[in-house]
Coordinates of C-alpha atoms and ligand atoms in Angstrom, one line a residue:
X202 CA -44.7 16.6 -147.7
X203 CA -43.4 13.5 -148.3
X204 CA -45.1 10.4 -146.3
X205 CA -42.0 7.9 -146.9
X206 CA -41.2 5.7 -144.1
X207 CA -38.4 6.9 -142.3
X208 CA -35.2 4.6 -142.2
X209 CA -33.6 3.9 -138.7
X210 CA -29.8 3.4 -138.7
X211 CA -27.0 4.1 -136.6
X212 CA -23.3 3.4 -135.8
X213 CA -23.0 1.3 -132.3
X214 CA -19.2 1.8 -130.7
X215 CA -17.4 3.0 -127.8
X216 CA -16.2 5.9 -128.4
X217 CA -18.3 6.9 -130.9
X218 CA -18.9 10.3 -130.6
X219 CA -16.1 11.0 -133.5
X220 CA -17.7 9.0 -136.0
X221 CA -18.1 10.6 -139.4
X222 CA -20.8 7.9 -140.5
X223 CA -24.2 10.0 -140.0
X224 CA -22.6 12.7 -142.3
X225 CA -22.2 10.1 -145.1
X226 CA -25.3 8.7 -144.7
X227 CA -27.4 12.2 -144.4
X228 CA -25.6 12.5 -148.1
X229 CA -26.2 9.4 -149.4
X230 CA -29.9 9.6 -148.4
X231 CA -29.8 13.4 -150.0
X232 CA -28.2 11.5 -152.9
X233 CA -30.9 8.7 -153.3
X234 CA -34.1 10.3 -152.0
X235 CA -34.5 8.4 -149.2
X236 CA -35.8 9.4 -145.8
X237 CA -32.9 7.8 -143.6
X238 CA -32.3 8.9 -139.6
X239 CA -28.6 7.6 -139.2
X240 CA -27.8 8.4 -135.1
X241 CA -24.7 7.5 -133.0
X242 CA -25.1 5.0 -130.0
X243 CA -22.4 5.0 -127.4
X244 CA -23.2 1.0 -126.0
X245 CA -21.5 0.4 -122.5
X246 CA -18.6 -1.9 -123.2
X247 CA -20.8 -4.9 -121.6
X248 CA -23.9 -3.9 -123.2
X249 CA -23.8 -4.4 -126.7
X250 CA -25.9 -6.6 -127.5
X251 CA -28.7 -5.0 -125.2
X252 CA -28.0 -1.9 -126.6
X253 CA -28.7 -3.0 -130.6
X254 CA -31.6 -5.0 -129.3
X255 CA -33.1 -2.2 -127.7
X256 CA -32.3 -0.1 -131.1
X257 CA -33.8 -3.2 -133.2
X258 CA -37.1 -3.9 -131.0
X259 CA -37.5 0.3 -131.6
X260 CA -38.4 -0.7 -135.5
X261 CA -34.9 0.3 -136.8
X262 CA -33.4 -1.4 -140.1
X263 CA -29.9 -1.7 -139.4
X264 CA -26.9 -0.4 -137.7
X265 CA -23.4 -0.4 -138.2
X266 CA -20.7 -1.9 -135.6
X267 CA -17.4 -0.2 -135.0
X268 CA -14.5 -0.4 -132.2
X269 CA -14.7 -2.2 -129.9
X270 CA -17.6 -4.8 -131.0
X271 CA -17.5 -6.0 -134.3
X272 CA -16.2 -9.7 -133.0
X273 CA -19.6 -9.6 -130.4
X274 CA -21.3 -8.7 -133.5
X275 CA -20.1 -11.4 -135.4
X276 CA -21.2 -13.7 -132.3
X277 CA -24.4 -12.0 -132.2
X278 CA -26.0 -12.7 -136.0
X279 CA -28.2 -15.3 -137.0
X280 CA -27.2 -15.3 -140.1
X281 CA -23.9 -14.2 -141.9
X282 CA -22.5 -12.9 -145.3
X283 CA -19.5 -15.0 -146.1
X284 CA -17.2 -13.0 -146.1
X285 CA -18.2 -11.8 -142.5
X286 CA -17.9 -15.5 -141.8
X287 CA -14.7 -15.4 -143.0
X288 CA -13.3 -12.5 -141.5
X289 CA -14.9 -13.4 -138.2
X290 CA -16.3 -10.0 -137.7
X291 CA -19.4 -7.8 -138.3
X292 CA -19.4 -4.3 -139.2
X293 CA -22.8 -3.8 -140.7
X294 CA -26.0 -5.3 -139.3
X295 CA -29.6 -5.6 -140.8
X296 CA -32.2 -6.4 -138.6
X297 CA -34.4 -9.0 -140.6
X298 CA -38.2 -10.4 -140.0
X299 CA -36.0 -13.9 -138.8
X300 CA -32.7 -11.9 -137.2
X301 CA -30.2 -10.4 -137.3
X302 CA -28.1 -10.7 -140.9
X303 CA -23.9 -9.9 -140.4
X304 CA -22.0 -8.5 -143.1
X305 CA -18.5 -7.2 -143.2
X306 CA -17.8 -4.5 -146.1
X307 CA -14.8 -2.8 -144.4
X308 CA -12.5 -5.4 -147.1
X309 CA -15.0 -4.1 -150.2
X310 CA -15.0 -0.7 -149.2
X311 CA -10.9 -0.7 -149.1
X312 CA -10.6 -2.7 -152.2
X313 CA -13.4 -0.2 -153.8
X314 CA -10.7 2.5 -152.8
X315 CA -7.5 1.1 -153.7
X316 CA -8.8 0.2 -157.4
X317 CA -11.7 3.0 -158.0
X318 CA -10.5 6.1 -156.2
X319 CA -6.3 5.2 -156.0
X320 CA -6.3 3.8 -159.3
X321 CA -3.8 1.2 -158.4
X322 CA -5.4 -2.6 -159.8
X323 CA -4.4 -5.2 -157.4
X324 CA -4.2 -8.0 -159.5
X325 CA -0.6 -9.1 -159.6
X326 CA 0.1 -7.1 -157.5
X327 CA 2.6 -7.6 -154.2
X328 CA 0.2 -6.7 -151.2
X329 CA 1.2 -6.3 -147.6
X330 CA -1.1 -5.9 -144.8
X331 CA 0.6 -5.0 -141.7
X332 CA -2.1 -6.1 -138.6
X333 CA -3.7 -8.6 -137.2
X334 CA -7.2 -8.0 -135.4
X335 CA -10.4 -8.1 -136.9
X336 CA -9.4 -4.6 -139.0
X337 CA -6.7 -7.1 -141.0
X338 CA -9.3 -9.9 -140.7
X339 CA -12.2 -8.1 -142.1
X340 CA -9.4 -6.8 -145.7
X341 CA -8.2 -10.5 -146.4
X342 CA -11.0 -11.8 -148.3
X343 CA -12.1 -8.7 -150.9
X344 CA -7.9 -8.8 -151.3
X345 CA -7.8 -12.1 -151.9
X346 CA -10.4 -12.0 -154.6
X347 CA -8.6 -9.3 -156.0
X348 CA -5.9 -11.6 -157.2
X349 CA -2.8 -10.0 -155.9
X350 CA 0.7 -11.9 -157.2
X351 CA 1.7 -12.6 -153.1
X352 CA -0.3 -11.5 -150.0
X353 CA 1.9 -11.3 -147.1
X354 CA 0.2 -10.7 -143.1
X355 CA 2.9 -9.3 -141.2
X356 CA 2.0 -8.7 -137.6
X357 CA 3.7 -7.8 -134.6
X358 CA 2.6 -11.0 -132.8
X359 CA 3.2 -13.1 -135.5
X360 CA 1.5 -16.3 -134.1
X361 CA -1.5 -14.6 -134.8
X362 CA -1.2 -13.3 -137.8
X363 CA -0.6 -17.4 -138.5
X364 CA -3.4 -18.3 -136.8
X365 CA -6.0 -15.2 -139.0
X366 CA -4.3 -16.7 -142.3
X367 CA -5.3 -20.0 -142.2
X368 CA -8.6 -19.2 -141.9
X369 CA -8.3 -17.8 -145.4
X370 CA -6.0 -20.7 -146.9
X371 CA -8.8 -22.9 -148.6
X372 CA -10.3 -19.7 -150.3
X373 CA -6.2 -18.8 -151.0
X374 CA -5.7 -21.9 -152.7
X375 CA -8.8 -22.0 -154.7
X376 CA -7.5 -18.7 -156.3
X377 CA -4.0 -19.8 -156.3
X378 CA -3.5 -16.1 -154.8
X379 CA 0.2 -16.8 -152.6
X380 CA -0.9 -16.2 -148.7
X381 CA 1.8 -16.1 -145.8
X382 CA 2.5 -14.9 -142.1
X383 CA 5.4 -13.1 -140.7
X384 CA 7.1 -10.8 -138.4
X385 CA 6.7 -7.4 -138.7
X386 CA 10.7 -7.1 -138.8
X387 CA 10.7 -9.5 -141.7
X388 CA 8.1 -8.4 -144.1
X389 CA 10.2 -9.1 -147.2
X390 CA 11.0 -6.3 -149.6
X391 CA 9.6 -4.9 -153.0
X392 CA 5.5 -4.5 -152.0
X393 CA 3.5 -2.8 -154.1
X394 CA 1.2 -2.0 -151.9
X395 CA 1.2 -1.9 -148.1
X396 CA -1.9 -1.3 -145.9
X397 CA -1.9 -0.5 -142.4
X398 CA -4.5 -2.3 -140.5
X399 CA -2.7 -2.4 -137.2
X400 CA -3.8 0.5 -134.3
X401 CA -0.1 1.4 -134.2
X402 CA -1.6 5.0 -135.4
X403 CA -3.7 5.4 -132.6
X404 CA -0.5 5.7 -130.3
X405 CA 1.2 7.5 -132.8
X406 CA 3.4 4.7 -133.6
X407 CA 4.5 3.7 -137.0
X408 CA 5.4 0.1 -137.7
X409 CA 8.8 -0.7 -137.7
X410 CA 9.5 -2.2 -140.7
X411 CA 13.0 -2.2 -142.9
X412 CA 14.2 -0.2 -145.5
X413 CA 13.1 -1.2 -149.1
X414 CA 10.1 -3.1 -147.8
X415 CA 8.1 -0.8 -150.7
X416 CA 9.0 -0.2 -154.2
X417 CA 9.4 2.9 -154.9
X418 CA 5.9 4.7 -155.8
X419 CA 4.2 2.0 -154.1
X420 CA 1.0 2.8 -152.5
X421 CA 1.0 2.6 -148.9
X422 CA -2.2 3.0 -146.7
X423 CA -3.2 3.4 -143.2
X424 CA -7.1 2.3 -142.7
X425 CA -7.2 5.3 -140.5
X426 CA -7.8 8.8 -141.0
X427 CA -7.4 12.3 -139.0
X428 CA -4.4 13.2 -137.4
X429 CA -3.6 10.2 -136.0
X430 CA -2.1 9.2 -138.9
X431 CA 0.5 11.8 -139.8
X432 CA 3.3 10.0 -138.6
X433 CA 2.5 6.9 -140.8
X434 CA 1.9 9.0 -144.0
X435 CA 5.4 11.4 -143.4
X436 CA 6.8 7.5 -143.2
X437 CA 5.3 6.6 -146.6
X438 CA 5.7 9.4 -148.3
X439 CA 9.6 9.2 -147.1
X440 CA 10.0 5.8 -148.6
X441 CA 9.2 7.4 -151.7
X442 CA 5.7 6.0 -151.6
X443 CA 2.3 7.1 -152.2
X444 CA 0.6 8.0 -148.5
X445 CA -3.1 7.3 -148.6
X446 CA -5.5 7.8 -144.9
X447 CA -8.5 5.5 -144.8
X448 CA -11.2 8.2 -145.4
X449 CA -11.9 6.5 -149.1
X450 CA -12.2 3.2 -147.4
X451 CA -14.8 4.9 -144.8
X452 CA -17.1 5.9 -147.8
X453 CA -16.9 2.6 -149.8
X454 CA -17.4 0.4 -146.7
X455 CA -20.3 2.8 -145.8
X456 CA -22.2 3.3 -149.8
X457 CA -21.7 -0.6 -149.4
X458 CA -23.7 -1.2 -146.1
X459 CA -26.3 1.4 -147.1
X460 CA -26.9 -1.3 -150.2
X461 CA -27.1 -4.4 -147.5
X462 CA -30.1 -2.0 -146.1
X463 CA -31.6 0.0 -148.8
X464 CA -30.7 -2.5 -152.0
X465 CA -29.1 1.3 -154.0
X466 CA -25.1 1.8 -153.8
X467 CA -24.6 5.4 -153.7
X468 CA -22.1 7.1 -155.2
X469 CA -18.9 7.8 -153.2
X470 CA -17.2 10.4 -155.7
X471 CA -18.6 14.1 -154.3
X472 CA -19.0 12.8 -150.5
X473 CA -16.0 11.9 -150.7
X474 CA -14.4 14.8 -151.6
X475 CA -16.6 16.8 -149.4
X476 CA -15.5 14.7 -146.5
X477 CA -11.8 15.3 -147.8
X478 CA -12.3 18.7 -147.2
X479 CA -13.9 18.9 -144.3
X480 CA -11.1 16.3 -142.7
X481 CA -8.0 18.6 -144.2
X482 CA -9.8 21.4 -142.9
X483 CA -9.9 19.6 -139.5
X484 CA -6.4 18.1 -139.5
X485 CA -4.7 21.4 -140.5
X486 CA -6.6 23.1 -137.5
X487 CA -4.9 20.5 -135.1
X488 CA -1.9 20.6 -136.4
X489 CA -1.8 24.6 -136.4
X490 CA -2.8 24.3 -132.5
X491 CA -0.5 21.8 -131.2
X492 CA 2.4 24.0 -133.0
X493 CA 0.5 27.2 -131.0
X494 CA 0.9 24.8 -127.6
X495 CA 4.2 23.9 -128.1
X496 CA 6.2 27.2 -129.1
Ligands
ATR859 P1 -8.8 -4.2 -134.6 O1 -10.0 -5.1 -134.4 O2 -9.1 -2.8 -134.7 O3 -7.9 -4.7 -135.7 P2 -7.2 -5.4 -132.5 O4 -7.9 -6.7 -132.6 O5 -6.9 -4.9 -131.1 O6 -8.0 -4.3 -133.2 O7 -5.8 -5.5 -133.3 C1 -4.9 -4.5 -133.3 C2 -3.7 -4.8 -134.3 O8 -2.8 -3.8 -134.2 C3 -3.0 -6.1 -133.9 O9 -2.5 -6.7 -135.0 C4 -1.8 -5.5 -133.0 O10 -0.7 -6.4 -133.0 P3 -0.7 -7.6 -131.9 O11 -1.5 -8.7 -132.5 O12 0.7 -7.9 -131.8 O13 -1.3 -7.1 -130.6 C5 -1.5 -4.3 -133.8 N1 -0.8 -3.2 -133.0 C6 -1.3 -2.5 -132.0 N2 -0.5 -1.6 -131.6 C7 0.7 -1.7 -132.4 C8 1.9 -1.1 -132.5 N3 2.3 0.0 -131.7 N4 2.8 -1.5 -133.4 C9 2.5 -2.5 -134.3 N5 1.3 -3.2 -134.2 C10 0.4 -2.8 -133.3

């Protein structure tokens, strides 16, 4: 029997009894050797921090942060990657000898996805990120390093999709990559690739944005996943565009936090299309029942 220390890890949201990260994790771990006991934790909405303390001073090694937190978390660190300085947000935390260390790899793991598992190189590249909130926030950087010919942050409160770019306009300039704010009406046309990072999905809304804002076979993405995001992928797909949910980005994000805690990236390729499965599987089921409610 094996007498390896077992790993603590878990996901801290609210809701976050729909989480898919302790399945990826179990795999990775299978995938690596290592013991690892990733668990949910649903934290009362004013109780984060208590709640990952508690999880810490129990000799964990880490969690990640989802909905609704990530923005405490950020507040919450001692120390931070940069590019969870940047992006003002934390989605993966490792509990250190001296604190609490932030990172952010939801931006890495989407990047990961949209080169390695879409195949579509961002470099020169016109980019469009629809949203806002710390989901937008945490993408800008990793796109931004990717070198994209324009990156355009079209929101439907556009003051604050202002406000999110210039925190990104030094880092912008230094890679001469072009960065600008707008309206979600006026996104400008010809994208190669648009990514959904608003929560327009979770009311089963799609943006509303004008004919010919993709070229056709662009890739368009919703950081979302499940059947929530039907209605944005029927949209893509009838702009002639490539429709792509954001269960890749779930398994990049999480091979790249199981590195901030374990120093190993695991592979993504066979959880990933294990998770596929299990997700179409899923969606198809819903899909088949709400057609059964309604006729
Ligand atoms: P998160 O941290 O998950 O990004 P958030 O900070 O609440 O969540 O941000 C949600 C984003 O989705 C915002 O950009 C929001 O637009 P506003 O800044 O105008 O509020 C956007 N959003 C939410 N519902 C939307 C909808 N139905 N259509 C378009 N954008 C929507």
């Amino acid at each position: 029997m094996s007498t390896a220390p077992i790993t603590r890890l878990a996901v801290v949201g609210n809701p976050v009894k729909h989480s898919r990260s302790p399945q990826i994790h179990a795999r990775f771990a299978a995938a690596t050797g290592h013991a690892v006991d990733y668990t949910r934790i649903e934290s009362p909405l004013d109780q984060f921090v208590a709640t990952v303390r508690a999880f810490a001073d129990g000799g964990a090694r880490g969690c990640n942060v989802t909905t609704p937190f990530k923005g405490e978390a950020f507040a919450a660190c001692t120390r931070l990657s940069d590019r969870a300085r940047r992006a003002e947000a934390v989605n993966t935390i490792a509990f250190e000898a001296d604190g609490w260390f932030g990172d952010n790899t939801d931006g890495a793991g989407l990047v990961r996805d949209i080169e390695l598992n879409a195949g579509v190189p961002l470099q020169g590249k016109r980019v469009l990120v629809l949203g806002a909130g710390g989901a937008a926030a945490g993408a800008l950087g990793p796109l931004l390093a990717a070198r994209p010919a324009a990156l355009v942050v079209a929101n439907r409160t556009p003051a604050r999709a202002q406000a999110m770019i210039e925190r990104f306009a030094a880092g912008a300039a230094r890679l001469d990559a072009p960065l600008s704010a707008t309206a979600l009406e006026t996104p400008g046309a010809g994208f190669d690739v648009l990514i959904n990072a608003t929560a327009a999905s979770l009311q089963a809304a799609v943006p509303p944005l004008p004919a010919g804002t993709l070229k056709a076979g662009a890739l368009a993405l919703d950081m979302m996943y499940g059947a929530a995001t039907l209605p944005f992928l029927r949209w893509a797909r009838a702009q002639g565009a490539v429709a792509r949910d954001g269960l890749g980005m779930l398994v990049e994000q999480a091979s790249e936090a199981y590195f901030v805690w374990l120093g190993v990236r695991p592979g993504t390729f066979q959880v990933l299309t294990e998770m596929r499965r299990e997700v179409d599987a899923q969606v198809s089921a819903q899909v088949a029942e709400a057609a059964r409610a309604t006729s």
